[in-house]
GROMACS .gro file of C-alpha atoms in nm:
model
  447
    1UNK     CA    1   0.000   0.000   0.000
    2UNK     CA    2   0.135   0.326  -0.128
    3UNK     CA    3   0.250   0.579   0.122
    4UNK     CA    4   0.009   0.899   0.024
    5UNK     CA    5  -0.296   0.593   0.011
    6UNK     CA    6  -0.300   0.573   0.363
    7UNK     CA    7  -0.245   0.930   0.429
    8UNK     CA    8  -0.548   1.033   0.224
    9UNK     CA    9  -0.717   0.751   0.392
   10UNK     CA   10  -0.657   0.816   0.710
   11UNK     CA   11  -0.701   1.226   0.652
   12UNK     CA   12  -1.040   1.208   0.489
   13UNK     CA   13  -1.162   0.989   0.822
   14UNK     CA   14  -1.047   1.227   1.009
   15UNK     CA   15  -1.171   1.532   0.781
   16UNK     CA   16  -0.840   1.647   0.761
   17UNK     CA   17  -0.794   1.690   0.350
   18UNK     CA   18  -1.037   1.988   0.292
   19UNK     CA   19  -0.834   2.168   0.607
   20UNK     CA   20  -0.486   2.068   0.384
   21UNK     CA   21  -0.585   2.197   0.096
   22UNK     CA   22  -0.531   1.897  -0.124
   23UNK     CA   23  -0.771   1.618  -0.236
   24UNK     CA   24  -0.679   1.246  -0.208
   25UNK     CA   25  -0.525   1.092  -0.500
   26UNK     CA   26  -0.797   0.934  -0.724
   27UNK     CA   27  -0.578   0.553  -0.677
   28UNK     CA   28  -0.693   0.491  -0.272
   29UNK     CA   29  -0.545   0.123  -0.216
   30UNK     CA   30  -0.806   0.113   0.047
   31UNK     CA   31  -1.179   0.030  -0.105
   32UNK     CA   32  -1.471   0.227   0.005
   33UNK     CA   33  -1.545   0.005   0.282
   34UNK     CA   34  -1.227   0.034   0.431
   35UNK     CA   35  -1.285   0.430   0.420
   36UNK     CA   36  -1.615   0.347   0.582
   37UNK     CA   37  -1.468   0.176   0.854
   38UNK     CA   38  -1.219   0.424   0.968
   39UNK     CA   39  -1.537   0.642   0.892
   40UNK     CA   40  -1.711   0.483   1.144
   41UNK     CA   41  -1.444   0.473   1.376
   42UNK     CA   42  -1.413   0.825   1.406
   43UNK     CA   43  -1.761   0.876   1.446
   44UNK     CA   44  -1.786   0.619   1.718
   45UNK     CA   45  -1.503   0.704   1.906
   46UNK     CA   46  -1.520   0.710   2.325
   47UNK     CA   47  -1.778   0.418   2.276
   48UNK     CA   48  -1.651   0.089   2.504
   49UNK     CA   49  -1.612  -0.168   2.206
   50UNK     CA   50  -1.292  -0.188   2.019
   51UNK     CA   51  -1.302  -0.008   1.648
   52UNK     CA   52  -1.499  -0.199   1.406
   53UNK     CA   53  -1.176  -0.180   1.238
   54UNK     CA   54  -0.965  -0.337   1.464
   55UNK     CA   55  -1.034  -0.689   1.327
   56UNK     CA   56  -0.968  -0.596   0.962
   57UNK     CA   57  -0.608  -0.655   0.942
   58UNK     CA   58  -0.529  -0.451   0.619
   59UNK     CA   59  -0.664  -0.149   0.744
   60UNK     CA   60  -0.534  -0.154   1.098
   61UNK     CA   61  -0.166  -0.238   0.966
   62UNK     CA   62  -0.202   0.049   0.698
   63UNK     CA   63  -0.295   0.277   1.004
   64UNK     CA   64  -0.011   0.167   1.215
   65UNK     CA   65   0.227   0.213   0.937
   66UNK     CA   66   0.048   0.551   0.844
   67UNK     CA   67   0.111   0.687   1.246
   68UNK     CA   68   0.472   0.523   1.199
   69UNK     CA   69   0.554   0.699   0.839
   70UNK     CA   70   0.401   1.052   1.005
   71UNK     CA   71   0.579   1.018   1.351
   72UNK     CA   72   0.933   0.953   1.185
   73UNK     CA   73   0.986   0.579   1.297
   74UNK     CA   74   1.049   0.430   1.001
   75UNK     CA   75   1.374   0.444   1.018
   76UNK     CA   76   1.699   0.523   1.263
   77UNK     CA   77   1.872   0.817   1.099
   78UNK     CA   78   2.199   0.715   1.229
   79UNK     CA   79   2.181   0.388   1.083
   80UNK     CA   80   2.186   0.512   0.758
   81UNK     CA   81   2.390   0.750   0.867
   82UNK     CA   82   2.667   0.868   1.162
   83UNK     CA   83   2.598   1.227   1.076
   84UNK     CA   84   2.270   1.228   1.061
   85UNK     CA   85   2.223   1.305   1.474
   86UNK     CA   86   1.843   1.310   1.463
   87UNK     CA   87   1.594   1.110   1.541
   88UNK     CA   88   1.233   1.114   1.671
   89UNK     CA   89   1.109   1.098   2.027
   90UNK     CA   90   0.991   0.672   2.097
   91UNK     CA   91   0.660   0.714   2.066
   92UNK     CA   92   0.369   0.380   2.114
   93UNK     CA   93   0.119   0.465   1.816
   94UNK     CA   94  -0.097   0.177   1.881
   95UNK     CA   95  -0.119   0.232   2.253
   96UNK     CA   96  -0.199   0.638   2.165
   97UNK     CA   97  -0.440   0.529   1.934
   98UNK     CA   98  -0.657   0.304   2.171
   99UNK     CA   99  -0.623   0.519   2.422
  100UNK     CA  100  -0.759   0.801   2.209
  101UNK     CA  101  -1.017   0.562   2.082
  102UNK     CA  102  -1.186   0.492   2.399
  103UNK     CA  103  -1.170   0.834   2.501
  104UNK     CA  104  -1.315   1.025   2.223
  105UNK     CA  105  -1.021   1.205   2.104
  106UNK     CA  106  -0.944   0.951   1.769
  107UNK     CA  107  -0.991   1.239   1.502
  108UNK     CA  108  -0.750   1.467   1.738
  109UNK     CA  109  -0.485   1.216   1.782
  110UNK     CA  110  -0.440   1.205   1.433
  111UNK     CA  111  -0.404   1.551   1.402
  112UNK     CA  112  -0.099   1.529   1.620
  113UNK     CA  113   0.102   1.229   1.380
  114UNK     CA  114   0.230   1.511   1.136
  115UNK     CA  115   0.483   1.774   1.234
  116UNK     CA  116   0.297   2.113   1.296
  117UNK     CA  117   0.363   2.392   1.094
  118UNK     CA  118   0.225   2.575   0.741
  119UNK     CA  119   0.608   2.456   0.584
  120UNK     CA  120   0.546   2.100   0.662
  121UNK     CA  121   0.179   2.126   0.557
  122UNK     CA  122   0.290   2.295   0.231
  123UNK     CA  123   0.529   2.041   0.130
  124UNK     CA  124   0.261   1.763   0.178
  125UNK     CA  125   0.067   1.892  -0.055
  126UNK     CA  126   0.360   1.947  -0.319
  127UNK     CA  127   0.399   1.582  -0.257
  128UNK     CA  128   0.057   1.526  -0.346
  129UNK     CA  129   0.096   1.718  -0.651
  130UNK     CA  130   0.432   1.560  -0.760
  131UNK     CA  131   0.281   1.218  -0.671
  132UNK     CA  132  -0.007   1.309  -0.934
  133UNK     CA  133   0.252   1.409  -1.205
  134UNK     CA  134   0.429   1.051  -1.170
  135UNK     CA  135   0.083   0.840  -1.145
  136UNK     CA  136   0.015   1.035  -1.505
  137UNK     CA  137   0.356   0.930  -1.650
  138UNK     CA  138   0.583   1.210  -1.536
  139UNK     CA  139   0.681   1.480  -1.831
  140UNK     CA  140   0.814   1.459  -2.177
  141UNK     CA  141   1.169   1.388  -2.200
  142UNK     CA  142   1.338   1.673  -2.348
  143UNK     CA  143   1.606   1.666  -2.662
  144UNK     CA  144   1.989   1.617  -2.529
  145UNK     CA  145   2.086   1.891  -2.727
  146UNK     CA  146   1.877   2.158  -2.551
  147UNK     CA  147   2.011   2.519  -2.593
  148UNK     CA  148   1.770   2.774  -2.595
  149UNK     CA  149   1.765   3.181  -2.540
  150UNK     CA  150   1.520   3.449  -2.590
  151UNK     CA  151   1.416   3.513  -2.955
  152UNK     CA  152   1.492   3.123  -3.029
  153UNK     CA  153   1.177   2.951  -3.248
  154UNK     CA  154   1.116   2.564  -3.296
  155UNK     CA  155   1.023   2.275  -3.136
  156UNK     CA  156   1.273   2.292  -2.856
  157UNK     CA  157   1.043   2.594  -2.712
  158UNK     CA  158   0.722   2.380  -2.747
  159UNK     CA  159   0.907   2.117  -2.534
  160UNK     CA  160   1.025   2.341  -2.266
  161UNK     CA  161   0.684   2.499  -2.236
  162UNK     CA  162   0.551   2.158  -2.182
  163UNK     CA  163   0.776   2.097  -1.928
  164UNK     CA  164   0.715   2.446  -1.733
  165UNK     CA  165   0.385   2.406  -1.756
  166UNK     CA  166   0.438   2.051  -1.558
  167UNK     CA  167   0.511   2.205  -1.279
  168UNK     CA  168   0.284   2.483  -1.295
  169UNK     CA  169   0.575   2.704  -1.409
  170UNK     CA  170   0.490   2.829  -1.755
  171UNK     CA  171   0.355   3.120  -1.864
  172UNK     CA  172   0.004   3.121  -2.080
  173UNK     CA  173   0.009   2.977  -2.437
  174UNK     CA  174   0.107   3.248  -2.648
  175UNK     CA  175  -0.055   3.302  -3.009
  176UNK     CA  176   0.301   3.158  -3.153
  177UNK     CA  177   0.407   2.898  -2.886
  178UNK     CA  178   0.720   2.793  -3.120
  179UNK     CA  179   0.861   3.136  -2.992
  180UNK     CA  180   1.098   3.164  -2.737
  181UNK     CA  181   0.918   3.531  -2.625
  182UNK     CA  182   0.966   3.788  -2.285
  183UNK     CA  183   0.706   3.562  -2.091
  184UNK     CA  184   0.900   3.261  -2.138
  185UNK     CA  185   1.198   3.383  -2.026
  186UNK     CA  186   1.029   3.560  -1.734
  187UNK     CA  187   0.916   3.238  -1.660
  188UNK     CA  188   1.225   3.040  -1.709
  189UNK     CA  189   1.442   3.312  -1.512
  190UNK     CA  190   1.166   3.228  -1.187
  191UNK     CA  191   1.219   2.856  -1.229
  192UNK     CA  192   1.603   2.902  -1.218
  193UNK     CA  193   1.545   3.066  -0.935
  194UNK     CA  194   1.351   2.852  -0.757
  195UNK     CA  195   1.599   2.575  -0.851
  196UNK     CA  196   1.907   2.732  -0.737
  197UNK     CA  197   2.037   2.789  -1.059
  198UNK     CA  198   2.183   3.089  -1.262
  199UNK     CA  199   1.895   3.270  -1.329
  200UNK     CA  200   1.938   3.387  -1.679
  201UNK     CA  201   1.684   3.288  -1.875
  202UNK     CA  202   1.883   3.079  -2.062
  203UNK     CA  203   1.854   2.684  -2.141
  204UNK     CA  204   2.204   2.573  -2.126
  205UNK     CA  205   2.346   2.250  -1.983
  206UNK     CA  206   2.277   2.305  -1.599
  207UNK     CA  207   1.958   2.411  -1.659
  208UNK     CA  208   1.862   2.157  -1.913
  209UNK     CA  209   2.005   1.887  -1.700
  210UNK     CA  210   1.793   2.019  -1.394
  211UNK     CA  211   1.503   2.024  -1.602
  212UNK     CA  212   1.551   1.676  -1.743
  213UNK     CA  213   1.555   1.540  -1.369
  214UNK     CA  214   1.248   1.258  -1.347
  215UNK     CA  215   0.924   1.369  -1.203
  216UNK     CA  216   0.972   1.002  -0.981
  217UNK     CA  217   1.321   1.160  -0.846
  218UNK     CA  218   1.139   1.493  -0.743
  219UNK     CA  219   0.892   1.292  -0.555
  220UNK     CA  220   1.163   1.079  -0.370
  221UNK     CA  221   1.343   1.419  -0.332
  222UNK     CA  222   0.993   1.520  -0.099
  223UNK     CA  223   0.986   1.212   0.061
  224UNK     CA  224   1.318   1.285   0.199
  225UNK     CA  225   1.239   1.585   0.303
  226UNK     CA  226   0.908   1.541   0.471
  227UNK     CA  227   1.139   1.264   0.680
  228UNK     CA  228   1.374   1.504   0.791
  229UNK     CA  229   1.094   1.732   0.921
  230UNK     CA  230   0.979   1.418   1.066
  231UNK     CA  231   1.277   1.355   1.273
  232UNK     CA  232   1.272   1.716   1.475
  233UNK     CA  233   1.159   1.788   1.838
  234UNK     CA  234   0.751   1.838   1.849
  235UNK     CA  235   0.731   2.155   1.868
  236UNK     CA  236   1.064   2.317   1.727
  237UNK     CA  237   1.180   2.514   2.027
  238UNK     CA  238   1.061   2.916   1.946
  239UNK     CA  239   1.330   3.044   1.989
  240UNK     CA  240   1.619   2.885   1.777
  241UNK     CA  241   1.902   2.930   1.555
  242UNK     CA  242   1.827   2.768   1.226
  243UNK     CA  243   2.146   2.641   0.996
  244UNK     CA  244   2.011   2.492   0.687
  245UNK     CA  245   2.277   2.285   0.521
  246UNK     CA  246   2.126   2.238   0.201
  247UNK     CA  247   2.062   2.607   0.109
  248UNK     CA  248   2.359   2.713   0.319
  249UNK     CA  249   2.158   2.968   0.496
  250UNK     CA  250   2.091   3.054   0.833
  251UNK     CA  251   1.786   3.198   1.023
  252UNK     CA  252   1.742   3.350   1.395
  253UNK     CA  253   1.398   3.274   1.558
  254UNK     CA  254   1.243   3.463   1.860
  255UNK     CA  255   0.922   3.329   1.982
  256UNK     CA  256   0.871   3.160   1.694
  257UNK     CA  257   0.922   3.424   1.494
  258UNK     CA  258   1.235   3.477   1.208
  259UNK     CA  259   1.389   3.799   1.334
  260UNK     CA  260   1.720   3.754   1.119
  261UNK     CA  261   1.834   3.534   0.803
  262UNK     CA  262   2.190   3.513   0.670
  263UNK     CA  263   2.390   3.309   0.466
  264UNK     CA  264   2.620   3.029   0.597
  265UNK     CA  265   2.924   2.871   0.460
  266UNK     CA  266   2.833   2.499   0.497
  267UNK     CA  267   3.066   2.171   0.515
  268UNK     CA  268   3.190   2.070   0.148
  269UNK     CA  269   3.086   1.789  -0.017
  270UNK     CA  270   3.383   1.535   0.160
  271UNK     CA  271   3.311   1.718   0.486
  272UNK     CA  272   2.952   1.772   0.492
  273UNK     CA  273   2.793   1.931   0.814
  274UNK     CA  274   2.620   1.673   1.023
  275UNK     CA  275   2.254   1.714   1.158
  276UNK     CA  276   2.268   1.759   1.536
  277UNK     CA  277   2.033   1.946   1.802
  278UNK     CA  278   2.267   2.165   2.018
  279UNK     CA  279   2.270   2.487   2.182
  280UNK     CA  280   2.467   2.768   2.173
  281UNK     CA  281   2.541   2.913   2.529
  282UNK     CA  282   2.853   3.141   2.500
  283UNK     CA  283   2.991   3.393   2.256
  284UNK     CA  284   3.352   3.409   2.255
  285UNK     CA  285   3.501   3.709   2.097
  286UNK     CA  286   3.879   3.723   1.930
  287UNK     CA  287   3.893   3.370   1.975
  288UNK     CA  288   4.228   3.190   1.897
  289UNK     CA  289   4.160   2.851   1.681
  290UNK     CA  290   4.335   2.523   1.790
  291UNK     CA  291   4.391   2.375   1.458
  292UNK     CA  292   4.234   2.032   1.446
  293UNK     CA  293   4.505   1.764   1.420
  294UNK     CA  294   4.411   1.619   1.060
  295UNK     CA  295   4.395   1.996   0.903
  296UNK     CA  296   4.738   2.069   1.064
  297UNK     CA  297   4.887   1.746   0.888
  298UNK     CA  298   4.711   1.751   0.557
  299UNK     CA  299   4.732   2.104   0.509
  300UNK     CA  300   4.871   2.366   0.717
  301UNK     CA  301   5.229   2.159   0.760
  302UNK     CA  302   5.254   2.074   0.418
  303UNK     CA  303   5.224   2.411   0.309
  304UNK     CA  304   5.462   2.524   0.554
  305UNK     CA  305   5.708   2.295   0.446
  306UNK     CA  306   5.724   2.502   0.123
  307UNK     CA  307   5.737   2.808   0.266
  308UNK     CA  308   5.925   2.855   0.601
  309UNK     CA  309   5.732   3.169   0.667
  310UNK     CA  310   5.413   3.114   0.652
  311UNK     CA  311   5.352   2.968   0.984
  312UNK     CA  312   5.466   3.314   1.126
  313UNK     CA  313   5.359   3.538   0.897
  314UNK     CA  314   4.981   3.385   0.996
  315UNK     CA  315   4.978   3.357   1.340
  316UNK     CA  316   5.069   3.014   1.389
  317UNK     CA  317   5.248   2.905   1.719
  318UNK     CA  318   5.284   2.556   1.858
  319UNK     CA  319   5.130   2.539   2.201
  320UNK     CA  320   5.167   2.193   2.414
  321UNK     CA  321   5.206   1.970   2.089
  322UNK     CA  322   4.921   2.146   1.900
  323UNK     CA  323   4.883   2.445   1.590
  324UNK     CA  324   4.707   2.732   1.743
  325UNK     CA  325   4.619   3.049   1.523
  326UNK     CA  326   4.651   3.306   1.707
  327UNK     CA  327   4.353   3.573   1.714
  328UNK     CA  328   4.344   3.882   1.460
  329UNK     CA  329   4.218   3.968   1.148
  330UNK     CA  330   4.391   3.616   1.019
  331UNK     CA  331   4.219   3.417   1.219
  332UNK     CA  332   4.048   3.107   1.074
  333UNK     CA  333   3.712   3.152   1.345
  334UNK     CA  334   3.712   3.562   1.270
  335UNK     CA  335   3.614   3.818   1.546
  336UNK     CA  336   3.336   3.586   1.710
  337UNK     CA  337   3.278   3.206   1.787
  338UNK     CA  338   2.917   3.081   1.879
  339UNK     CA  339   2.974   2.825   2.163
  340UNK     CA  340   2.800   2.521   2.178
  341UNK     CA  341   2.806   2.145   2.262
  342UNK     CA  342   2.973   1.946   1.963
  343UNK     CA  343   2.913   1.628   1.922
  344UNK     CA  344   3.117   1.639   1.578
  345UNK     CA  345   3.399   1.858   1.670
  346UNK     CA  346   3.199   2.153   1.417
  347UNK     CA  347   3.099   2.484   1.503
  348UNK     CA  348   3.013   2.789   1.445
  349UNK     CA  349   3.194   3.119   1.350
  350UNK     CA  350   3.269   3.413   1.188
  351UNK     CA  351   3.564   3.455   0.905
  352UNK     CA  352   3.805   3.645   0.724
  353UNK     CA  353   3.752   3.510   0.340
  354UNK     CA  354   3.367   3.724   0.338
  355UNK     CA  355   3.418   3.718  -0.052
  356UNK     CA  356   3.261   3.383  -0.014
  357UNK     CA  357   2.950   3.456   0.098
  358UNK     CA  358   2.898   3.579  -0.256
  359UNK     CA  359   2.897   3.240  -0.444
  360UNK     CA  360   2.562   3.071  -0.518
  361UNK     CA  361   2.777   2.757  -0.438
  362UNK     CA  362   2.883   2.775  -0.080
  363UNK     CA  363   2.951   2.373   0.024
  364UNK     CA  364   3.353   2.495   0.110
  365UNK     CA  365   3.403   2.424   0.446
  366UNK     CA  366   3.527   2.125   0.686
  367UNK     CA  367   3.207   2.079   0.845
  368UNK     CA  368   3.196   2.389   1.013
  369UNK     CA  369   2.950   2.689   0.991
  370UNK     CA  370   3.046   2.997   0.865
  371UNK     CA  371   2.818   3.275   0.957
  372UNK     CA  372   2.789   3.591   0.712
  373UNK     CA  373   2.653   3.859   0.980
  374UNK     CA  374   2.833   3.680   1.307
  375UNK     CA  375   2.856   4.068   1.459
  376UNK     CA  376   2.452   4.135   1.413
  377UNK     CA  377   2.406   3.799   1.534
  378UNK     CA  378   2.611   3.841   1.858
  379UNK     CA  379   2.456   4.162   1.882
  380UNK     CA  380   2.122   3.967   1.887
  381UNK     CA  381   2.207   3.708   2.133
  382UNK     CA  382   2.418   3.960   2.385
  383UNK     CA  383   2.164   4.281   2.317
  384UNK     CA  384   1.904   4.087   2.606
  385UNK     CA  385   2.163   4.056   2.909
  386UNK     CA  386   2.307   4.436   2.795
  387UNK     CA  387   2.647   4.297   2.647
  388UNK     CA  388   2.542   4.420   2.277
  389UNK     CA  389   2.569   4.764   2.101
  390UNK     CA  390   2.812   4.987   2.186
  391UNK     CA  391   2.981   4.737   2.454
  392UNK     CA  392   3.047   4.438   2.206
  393UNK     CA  393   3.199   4.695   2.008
  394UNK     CA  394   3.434   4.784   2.284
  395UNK     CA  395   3.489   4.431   2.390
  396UNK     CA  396   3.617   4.384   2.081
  397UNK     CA  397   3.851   4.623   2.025
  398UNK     CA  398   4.040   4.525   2.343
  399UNK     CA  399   4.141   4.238   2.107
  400UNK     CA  400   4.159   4.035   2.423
  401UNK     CA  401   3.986   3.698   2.396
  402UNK     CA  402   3.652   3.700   2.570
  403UNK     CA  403   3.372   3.425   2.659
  404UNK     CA  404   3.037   3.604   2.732
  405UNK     CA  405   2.819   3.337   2.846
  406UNK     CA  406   2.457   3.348   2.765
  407UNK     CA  407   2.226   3.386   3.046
  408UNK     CA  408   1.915   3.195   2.825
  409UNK     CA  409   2.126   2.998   2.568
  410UNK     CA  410   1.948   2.918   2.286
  411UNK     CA  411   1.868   2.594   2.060
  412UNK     CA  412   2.059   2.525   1.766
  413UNK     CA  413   1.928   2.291   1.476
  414UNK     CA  414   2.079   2.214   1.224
  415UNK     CA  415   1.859   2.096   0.897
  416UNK     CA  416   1.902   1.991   0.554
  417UNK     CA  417   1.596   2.145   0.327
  418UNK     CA  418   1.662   2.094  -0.026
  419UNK     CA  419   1.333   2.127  -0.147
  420UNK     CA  420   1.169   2.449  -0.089
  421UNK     CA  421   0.807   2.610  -0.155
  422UNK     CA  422   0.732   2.960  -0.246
  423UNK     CA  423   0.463   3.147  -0.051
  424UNK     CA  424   0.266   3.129  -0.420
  425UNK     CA  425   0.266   2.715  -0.349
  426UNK     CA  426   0.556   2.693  -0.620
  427UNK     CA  427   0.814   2.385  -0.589
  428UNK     CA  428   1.229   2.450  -0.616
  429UNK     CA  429   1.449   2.169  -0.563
  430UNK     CA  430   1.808   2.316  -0.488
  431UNK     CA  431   2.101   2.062  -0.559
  432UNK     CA  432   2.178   1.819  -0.338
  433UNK     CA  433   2.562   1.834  -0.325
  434UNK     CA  434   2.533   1.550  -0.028
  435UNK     CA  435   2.362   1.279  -0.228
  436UNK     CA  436   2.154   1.267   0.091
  437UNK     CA  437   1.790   1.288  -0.058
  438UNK     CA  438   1.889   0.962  -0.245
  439UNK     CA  439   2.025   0.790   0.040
  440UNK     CA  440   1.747   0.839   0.265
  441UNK     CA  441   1.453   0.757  -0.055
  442UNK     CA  442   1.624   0.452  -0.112
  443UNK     CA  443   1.610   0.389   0.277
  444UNK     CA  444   1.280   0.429   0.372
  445UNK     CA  445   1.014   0.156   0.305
  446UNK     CA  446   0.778   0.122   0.091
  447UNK     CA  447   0.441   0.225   0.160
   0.00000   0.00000   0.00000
């Protein structure tokens, strides 16, 4: 039994679909008197007997597996996966269920299986959607040759209107469709966009190849995704720092609310930056960085080696057997270092090379995060105890190293979203640079 069966089945019991937003798919693998039965079940709830589905055995196991799939069990991240340091709270769905049976609360307890939120709702339904598109046959391939810019005419611009218009992405057909015209491009240009890419307006081979990518891998790619939502605390904490490893962004929540977003400089793709829960509860400022052991052999040595000075000429001193980098304006960590508990040796910092934060691509790092703003975002955290403004600024300048601990630290979670949807309901899929979408589709179950 498909995966979205069971969630359509179980959501129009529960009169959950209208309130999504999205209708079940028209191939239920449970019959109508299945639907009846859960149906009924709802409606009878907080009665003494057991559910007069409890003795069908297809649709009790498709529930169980449906309140497993929503409440992240299928799997245990870190078996797939050492970096992957999520995982969902142990929950008993069955027992939840019974209990909510025989006390009238059935149609609210399933409310409660999916991760709350508008961006988790709104990526179910995209799933819904993209699920549609691959039950119809997916779209038309498009010719290996693809090169197309504004002012182009043929059948290449037929077949990339087709495949806009897939997604909902294409602009209405023209009175010449053959004509690669303003609209199109407009169109293409938001698409790129959306998808991470250059946004020109131009077919060429990235955006060709991103465009040739299977409706059935775009699907898997949102099935990964609504996992990883899956696997984070109920309810995120409201007050957070997000790091987003797949866009390489950042994001500062207070109360629930995003008060600050910023790029990041993320882990490249041989040192990618794991997914752990933290919390950062210090901010050190004019740190000095204690070179880890493996970058002082592989790299900073070697390069010495070559050139006697450079050790000295960057602030490098040996200090009980290990590299240190002394602080300054040289300094690998910057002006500011975020503390938190790391369970990975990675963390998060401020640095020199800010022409960086520029590139679209920015997978460059060990595994640490690189922050873009670190000063407004110290300013942030310190501003509440009276250690921001003016003061940091002084601090600072001393040049002395200083840890200013955090009188409410705050949570730190660190996702991987590679999918996104605009507030219009629009899909982009940004690359994946980890291969971790494909990992974790080929690990889950089948539903």
């Amino acid at each position: 039994m498909k995966l979205h069966a069971v969630l359509a089945a179980l959501a129009l019991a529960a009169g959950l679909t209208a309130a999504a937003g999205a209708a079940p798919p028209p191939d239920l693998a449970l019959s109508g008197a299945d639907r009846a039965a859960l149906e009924a079940a709802f409606g009878q709830a907080g009665r003494a007997p057991p559910p007069p589905w409890a003795s069908d055995a297809q649709v009790w196991e498709a529930t169980e597996r449906l309140a497993q799939a929503e409440l992240g069990l299928r799997v245990q991240p870190a078996d797939i996966d050492p970096l992957w340091a999520q995982a969902p709270a142990t929950w008993s769905p069955m027992q939840e269920m019974a209990s909510a049976y025989a006390s009238g609360r059935l149609a609210a307890w399933s409310a409660t299986l999916a991760p709350d939120g508008e961006a988790y709702a709104a990526l179910a339904r995209a799933r819904l959607r993209y699920a549609a598109i691959v039950d119809a046959g997916g779209w038309p391939d498009l010719p290996e040759d693809l090169r197309l810019r504004l002012g182009d005419v043929g059948p290449g611009v037929l077949a990339l209107r087709q495949r806009l218009a897939a997604e909902g992405a294409g602009p209405a057909a023209p009175d010449r469709p053959e004509v690669f015209d303003p609209p199109l491009k407009q169109s293409l240009v938001a698409w790129q966009a959306r998808n991470g890419l250059e946004a020109d307006g131009v077919v060429g081979p990235a955006t060709r190849a991103r465009l040739a990518e299977p409706a059935a891998t775009r699907l898997a790619r949102i099935e990964a995704n609504l996992e990883r939502w899956r696997w984070l605390p109920r309810p995120l904490p409201r007050d957070r720092l997000e790091i987003d490893t797949g866009g390489a962004v950042g994001a500062l929540f207070r109360d629930g609310r995003r008060v600050r977003s910023f790029r990041v400089i993320v882990g490249a793709v041989r040192n990618p930056t794991p997914l752990f829960l933290s919390e950062i509860n210090g901010v050190v400022l004019n740190p000095p960085w204690n070179v880890p052991d493996r970058i002082a052999r592989e790299e900073i040595l070697p390069r010495a080696a070559l050139d006697p000075g450079y050790l000295e000429r960057n602030g490098f001193v040996q200090l009980d057997g290990r590299l240190q980098q002394a602080p300054g304006p040289l300094s690998a960590l910057g002006l500011v270092k975020f503390d938190l508990v790391s369970p990975f040796g990675v963390f998060l910092h401020d640095t020199p090379g800010r022409e960086a934060f520029r590139l679209r691509e920015r997978h460059l790092s060990h595994g640490c995060m690189r922050v873009e703003q670190p000063l407004a975002l110290a300013d942030l955290l310190l501003a509440p105890q009276g250690r921001g403004g003016e003061r940091l600024m002084a601090d600072l300048a001393t040049g002395r190293t200083q840890r200013i601990a955090l009188s409410r630290p705050i949570a730190l979670v660190v996702v991987h979203w590679t999918v996104r949807i605009d507030p219009d309901g629009q899909v982009g899929f940004l690359d994946d640079v980890y291969g971790w979408d494909a990992r974790l589709a080929r690990a889950l179950p089948g539903m």
